[in-house]
Short mmCIF file of C-alpha atoms and ligand atoms in Angstrom, two decimals:
data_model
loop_
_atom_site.label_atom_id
_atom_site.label_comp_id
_atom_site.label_asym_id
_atom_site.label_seq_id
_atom_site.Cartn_x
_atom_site.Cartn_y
_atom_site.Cartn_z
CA UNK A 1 1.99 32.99 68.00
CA UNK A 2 1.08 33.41 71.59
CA UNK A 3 3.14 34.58 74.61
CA UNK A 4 4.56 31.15 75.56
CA UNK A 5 4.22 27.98 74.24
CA UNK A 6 3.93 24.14 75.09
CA UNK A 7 6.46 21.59 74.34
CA UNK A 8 3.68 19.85 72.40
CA UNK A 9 2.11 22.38 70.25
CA UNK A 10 6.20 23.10 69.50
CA UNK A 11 7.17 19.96 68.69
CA UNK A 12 3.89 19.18 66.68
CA UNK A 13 4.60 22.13 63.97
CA UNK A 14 8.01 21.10 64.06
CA UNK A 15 7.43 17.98 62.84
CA UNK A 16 4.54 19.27 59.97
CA UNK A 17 7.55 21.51 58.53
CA UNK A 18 9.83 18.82 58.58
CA UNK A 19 7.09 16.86 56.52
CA UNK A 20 6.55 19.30 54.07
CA UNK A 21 9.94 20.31 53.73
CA UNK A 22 10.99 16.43 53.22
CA UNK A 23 8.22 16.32 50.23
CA UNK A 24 9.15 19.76 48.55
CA UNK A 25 12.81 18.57 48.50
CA UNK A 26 11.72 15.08 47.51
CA UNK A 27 9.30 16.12 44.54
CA UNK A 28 11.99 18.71 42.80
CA UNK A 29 12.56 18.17 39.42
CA UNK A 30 14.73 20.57 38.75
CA UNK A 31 17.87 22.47 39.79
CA UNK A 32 15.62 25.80 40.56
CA UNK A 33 12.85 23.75 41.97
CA UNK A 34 15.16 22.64 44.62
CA UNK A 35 16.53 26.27 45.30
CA UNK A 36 13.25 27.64 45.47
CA UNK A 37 12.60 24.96 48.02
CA UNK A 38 15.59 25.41 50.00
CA UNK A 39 15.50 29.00 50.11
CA UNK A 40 11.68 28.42 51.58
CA UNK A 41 12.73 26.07 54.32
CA UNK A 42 16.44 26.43 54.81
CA UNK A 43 17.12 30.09 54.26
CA UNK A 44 19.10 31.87 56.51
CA UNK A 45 17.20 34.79 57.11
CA UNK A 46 13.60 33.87 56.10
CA UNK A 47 13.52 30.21 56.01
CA UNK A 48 10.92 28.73 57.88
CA UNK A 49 12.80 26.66 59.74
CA UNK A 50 14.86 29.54 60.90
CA UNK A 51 11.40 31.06 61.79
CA UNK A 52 10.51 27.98 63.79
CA UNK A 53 13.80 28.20 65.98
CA UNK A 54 13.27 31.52 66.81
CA UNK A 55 9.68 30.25 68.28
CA UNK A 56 11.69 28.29 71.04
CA UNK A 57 12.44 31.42 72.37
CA UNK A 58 8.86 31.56 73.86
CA UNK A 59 8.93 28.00 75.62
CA UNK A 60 8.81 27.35 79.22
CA UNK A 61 11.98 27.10 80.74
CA UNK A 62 12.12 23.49 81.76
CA UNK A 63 10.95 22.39 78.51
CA UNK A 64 13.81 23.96 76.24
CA UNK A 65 16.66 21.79 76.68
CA UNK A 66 13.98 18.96 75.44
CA UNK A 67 12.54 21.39 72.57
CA UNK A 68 16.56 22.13 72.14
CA UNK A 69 16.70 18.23 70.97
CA UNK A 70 13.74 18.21 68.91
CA UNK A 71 14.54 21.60 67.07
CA UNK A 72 18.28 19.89 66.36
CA UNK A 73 16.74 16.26 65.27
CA UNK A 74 14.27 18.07 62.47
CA UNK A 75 16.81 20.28 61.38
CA UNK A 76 19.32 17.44 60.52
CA UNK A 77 16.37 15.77 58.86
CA UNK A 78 15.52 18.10 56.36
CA UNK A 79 19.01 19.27 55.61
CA UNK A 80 19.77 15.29 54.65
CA UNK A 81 16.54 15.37 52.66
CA UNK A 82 17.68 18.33 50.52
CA UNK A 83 21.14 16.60 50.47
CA UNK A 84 19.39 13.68 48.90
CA UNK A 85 17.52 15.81 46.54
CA UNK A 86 20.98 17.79 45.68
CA UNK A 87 22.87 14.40 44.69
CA UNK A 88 19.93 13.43 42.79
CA UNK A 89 19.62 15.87 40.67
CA UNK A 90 23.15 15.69 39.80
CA UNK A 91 22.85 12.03 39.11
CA UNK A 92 20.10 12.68 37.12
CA UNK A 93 21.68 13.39 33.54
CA UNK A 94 23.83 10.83 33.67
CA UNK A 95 20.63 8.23 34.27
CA UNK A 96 18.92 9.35 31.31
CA UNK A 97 21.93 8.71 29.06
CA UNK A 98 22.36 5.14 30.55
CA UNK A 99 18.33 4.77 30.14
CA UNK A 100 17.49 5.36 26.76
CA UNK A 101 19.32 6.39 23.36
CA UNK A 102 20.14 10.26 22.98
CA UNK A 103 20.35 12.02 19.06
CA UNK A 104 24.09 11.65 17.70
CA UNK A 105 24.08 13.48 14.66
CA UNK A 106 27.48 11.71 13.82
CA UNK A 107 25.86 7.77 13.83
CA UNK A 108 24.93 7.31 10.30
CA UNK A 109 21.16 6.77 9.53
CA UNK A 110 18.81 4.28 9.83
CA UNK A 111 18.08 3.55 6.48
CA UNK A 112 14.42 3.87 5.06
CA UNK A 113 13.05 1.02 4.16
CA UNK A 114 11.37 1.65 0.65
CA UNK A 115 8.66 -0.44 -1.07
CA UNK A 116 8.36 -0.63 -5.00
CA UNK A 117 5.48 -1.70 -6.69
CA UNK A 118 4.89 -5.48 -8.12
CA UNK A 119 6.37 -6.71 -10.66
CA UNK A 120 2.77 -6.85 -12.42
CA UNK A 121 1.99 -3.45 -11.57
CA UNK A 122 5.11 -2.38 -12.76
CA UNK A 123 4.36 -4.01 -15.99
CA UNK A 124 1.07 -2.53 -16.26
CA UNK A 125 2.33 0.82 -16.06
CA UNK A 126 4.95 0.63 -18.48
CA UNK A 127 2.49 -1.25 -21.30
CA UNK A 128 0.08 1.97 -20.44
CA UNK A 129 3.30 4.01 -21.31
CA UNK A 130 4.60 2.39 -24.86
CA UNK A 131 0.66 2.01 -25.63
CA UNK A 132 0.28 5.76 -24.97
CA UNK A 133 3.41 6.81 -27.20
CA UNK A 134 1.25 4.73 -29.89
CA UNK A 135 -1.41 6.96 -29.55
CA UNK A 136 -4.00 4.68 -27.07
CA UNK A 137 -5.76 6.00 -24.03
CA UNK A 138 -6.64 3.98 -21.36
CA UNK A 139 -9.97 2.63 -20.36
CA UNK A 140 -11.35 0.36 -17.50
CA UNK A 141 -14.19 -1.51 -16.59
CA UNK A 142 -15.49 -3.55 -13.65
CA UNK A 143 -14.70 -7.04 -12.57
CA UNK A 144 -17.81 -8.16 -11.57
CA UNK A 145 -19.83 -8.10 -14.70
CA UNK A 146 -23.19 -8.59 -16.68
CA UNK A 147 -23.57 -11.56 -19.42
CA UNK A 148 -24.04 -8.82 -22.03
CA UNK A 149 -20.80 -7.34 -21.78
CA UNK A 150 -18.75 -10.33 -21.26
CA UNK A 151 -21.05 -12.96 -23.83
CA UNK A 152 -24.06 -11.18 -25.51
CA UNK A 153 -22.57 -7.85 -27.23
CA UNK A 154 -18.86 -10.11 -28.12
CA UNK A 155 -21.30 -12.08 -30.37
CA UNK A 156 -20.85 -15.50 -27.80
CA UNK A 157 -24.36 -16.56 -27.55
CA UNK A 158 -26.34 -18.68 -24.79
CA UNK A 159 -24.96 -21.73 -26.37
CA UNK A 160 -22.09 -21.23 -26.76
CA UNK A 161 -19.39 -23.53 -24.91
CA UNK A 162 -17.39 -20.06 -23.67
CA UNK A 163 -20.72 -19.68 -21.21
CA UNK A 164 -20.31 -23.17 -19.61
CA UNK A 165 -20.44 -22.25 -15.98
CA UNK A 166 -17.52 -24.75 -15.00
CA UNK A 167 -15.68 -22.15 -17.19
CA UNK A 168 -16.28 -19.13 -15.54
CA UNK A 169 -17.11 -17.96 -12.28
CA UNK A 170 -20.87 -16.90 -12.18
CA UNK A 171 -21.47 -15.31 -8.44
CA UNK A 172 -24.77 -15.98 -6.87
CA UNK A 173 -24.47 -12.43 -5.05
CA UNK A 174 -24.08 -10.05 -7.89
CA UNK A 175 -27.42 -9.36 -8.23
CA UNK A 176 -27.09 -5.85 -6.51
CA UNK A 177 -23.60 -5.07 -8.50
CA UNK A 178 -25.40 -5.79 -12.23
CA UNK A 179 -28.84 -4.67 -11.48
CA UNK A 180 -30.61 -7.69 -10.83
CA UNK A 181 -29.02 -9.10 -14.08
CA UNK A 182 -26.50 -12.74 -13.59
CA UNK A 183 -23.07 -11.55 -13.05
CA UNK A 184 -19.99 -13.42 -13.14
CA UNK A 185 -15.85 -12.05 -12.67
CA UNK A 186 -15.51 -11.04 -16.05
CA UNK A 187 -13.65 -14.43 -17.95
CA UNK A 188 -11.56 -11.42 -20.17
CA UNK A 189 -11.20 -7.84 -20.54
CA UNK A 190 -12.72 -7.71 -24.03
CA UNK A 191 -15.62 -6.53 -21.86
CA UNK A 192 -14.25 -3.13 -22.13
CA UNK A 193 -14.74 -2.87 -25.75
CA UNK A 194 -18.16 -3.15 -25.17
CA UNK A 195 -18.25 -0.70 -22.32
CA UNK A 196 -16.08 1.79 -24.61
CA UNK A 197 -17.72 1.92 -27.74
CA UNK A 198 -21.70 2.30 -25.97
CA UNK A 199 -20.34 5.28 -24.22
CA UNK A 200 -18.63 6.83 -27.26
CA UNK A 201 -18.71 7.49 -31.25
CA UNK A 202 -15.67 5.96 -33.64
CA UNK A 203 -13.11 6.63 -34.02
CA UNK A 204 -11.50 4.51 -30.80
CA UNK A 205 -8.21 3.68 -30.29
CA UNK A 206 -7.70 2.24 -26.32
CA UNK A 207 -6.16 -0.03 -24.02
CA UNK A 208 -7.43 -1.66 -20.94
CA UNK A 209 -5.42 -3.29 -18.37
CA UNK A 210 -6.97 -5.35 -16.18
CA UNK A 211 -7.80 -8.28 -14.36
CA UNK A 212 -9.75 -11.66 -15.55
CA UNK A 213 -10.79 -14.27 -13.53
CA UNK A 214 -11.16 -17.88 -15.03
CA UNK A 215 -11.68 -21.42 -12.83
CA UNK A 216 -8.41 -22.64 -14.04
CA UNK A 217 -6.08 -25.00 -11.01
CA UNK A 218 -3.46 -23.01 -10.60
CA UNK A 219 0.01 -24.33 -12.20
CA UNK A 220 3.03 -23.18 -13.46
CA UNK A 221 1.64 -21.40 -16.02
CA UNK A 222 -2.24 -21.18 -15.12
CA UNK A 223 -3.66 -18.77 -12.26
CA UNK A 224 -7.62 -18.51 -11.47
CA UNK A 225 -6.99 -14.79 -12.01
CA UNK A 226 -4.13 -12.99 -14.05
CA UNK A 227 -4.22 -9.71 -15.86
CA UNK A 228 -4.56 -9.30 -19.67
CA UNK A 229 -4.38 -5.87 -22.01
CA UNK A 230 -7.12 -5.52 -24.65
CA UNK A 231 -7.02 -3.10 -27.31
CA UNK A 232 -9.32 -1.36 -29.44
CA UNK A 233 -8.83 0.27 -32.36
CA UNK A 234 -11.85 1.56 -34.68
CA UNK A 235 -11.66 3.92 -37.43
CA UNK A 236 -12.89 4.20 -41.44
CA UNK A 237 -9.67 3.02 -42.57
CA UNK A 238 -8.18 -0.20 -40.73
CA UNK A 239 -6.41 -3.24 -42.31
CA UNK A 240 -5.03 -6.14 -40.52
CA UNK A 241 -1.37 -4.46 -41.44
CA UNK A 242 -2.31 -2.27 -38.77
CA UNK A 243 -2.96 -4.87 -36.03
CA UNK A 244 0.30 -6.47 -37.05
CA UNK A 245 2.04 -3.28 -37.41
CA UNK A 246 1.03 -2.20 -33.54
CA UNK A 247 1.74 -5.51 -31.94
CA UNK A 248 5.29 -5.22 -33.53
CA UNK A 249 5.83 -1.78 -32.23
CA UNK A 250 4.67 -2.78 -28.93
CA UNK A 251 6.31 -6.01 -28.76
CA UNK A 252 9.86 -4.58 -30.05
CA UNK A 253 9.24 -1.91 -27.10
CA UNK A 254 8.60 -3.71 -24.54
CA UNK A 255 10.94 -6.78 -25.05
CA UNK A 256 13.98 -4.39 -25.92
CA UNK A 257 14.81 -5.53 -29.68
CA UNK A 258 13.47 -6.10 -32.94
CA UNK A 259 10.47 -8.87 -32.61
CA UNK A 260 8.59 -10.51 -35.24
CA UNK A 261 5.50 -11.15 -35.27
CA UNK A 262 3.55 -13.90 -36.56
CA UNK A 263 -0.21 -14.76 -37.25
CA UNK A 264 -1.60 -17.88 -36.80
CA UNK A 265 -5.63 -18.43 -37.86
CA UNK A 266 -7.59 -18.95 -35.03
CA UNK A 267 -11.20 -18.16 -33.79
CA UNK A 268 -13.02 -15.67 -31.32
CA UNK A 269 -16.71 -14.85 -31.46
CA UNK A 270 -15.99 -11.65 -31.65
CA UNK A 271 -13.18 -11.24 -34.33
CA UNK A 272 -13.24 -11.76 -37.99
CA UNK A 273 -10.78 -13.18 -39.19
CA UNK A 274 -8.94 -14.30 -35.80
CA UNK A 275 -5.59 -15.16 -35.24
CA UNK A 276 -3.32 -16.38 -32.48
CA UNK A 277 -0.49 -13.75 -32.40
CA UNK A 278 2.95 -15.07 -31.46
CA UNK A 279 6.08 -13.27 -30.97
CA UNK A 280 9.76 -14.70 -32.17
CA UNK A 281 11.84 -14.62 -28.59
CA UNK A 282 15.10 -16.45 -27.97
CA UNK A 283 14.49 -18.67 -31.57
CA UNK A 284 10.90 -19.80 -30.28
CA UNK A 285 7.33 -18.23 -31.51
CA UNK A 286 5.95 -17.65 -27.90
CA UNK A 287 1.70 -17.39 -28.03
CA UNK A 288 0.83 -13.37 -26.30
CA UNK A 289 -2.33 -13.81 -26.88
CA UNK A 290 -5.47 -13.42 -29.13
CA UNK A 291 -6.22 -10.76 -32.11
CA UNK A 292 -8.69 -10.18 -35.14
CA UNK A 293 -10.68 -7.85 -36.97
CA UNK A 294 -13.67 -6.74 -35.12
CA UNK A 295 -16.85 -8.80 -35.89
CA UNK A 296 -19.46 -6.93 -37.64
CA UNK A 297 -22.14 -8.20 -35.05
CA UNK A 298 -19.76 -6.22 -31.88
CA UNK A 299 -20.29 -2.97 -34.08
CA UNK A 300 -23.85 -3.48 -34.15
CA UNK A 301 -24.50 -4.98 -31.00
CA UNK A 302 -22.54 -1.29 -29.84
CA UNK A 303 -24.81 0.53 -32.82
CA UNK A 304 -21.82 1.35 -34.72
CA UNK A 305 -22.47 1.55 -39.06
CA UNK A 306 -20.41 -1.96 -40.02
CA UNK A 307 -20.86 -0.57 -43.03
CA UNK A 308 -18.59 2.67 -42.33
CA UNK A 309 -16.58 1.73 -39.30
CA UNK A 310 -13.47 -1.31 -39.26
CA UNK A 311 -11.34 -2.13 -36.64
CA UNK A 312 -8.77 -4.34 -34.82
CA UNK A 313 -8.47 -6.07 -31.10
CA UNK A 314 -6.31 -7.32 -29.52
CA UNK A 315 -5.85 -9.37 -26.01
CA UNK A 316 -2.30 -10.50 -24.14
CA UNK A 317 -1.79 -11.65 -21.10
CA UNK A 318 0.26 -9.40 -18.87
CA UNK A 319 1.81 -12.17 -16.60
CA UNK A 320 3.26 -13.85 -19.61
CA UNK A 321 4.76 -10.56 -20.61
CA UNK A 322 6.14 -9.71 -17.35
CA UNK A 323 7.78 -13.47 -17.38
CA UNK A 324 9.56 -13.77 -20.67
CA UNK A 325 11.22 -10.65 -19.88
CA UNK A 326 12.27 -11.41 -16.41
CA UNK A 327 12.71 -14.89 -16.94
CA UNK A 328 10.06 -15.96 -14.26
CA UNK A 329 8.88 -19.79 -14.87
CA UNK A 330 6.46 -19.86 -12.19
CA UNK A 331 3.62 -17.62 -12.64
CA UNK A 332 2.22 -18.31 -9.22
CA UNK A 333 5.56 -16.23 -7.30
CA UNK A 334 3.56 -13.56 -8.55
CA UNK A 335 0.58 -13.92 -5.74
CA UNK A 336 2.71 -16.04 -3.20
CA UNK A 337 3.64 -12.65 -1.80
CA UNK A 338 6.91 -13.71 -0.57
CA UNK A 339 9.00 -10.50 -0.51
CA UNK A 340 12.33 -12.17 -1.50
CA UNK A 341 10.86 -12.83 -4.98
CA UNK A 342 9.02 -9.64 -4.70
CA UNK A 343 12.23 -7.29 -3.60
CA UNK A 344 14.15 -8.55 -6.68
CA UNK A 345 11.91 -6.10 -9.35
N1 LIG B 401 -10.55 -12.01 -25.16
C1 LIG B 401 -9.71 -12.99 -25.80
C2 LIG B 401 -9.22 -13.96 -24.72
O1 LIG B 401 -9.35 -13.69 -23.56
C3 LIG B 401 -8.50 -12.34 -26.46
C4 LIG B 401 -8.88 -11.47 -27.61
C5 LIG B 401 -9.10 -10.15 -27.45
C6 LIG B 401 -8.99 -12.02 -28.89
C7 LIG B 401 -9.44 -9.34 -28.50
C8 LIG B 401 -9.33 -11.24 -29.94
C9 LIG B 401 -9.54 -9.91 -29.77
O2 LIG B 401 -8.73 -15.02 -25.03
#
């Protein structure tokens, strides 16, 4: 700073403290940033405003009563501006509370909403479970399959009325998922026994779980798609006592008391004999589904000895399982996917 100064120059700095001071004071977040600040600008020793009076000291004469004014009107600005900040600051906590919720570890929990599995799902897993205590493992296979191992290898030939494409649905685009060979969504999960018994030696004793797809119009008790459980028993040593003897574990496990079975003749390509097994619920025989001793031309088709090697299958449908147990009449809740049917299993 020189000897003497002009009014001008003094007045000019003057006002670029009072601007930065009014921003430092303005932009403090904090308590201490606002100290810091005010020390720097307001101090009483070392501030800069302090700094900036003593300056007037070097002004002309004439002009001090003028600088006087100045000095007095920046001063009073930049002490309101740290008032401002001050009462801000203070307000501040208070704003925040009115703003937005704070943690009360006394309010009681928002509770989790938790999903479950459906009802079919649910099913599945438990038939794996009282199939598994009965000494089957469980296999799979794909939807989208090859005539082979839905038709050919279960002994349905070309002509048969099982093929008819109105009965099935044959994809014009699953070319790349069977190797070039006409693929359809597999009409039932019989498939599997195929699958099983080419990648394995007797003796077999599985379960599959999955799901079929058929063209049926969808009713109360008809879905284009619905889940069945096959299973596969082969060994040296199998009677149709067996068969009945597994279905009545099964069904006296899963439907919770002791449940007859009963045998009806019936015919599948790939059984031999075939019946329709039915199960004695609430006074009524109720149809599960379809069972039979292995057909000679399956063991061979799979290059098992029919000569050595005997066996049972068996095929239910999972939806009607899940039903009579839960009293559903409707098997289409199942895929409406409305959550108050849903939330009740
Ligand atoms: N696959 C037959 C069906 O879908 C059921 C079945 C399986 C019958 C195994 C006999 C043996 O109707």
């Amino acid at each position: 700073m020189g000897k003497s100064m002009a009014l001008a120059d003094f007045t000019k700095q003057l006002d670029a403290l009072a601007t930065e001071a009014v921003r430092a004071f303005d932009s403090a977040a904090t308590a201490e940033a606002l100290e810091g600040a005010r020390v720097e600008f307001l101090g009483a020793k070392q501030g800069r405003l302090k700094a900036a009076q003593k300056g007037m000291g070097t002004i002309d004469k004439s002009d001090r009563p003028a600088a006087g004014k100045r000095f007095n009107e920046v001063k009073e600005q930049i002490e309101s501006a740290f008032k401002a900040a001050s009462e801000r600051l203070a307000a501040a906590p208070v704003a925040a509370v009115k703003q937005g919720p704070q943690f009360d570890p006394t309010v009681p929990g928002t509770p989790f909403r938790i999903g479950r599995l459906h009802p079919i799902t649910q099913t599945v897993e438990e038939l794996k479970d009282i199939m598994g205590r009965l000494g089957f493992s469980v296999a799979d296979g794909p939807e989208v399959e090859d005539e082979w191992h839905n038709f050919e290898a279960l002994n349905i030939p070309r002509e048969h009325p099982a093929r008819d494409p109105l009965d099935n649905f044959y994809l014009a685009t699953a070319a790349a998922a069977t190797g070039g060979k006409t693929g359809l969504l597999r009409s039932q999960t019989s498939t599997v026994q195929i699958r099983v018994m080419e990648q394995a030696p007797p003796p077999v004793r599985i379960i599959c779980l999955g799901r079929v797809y058929r063209p049926d119009t969808a009713d109360a008790t008809h879905y284009p798609m619905f889940h069945q459980m096959e299973g596969l028993l082969i060994d040296t040593q199998v009677t149709m006592a067996d068969l009945k003897s597994v279905l009545r574990l099964f069904a006296t496990s899963y439907l919770g008391r002791d449940v007859h079975i009963r045998f009806r003749p019936s015919f599948f390509p790939f059984t031999e004999p075939s019946v329709e097994a039915d199960f004695h619920w609430d006074g009524q025989w109720i149809e599960f589904g379809g069972a039979g001793m292995v057909d000679p031309n399956v063991l061979k088709a799979v290059g098992y000895d029919p000569e050595k090697y005997i066996g049972f299958a068996f095929g239910l449908g999972v939806e009607r399982l899940c039903m009579r147990r839960h009293g559903i009449t409707d098997i289409r809740e199942f895929y409406k996917n409305d959550v108050r049917f849903l939330h009740q299993f």
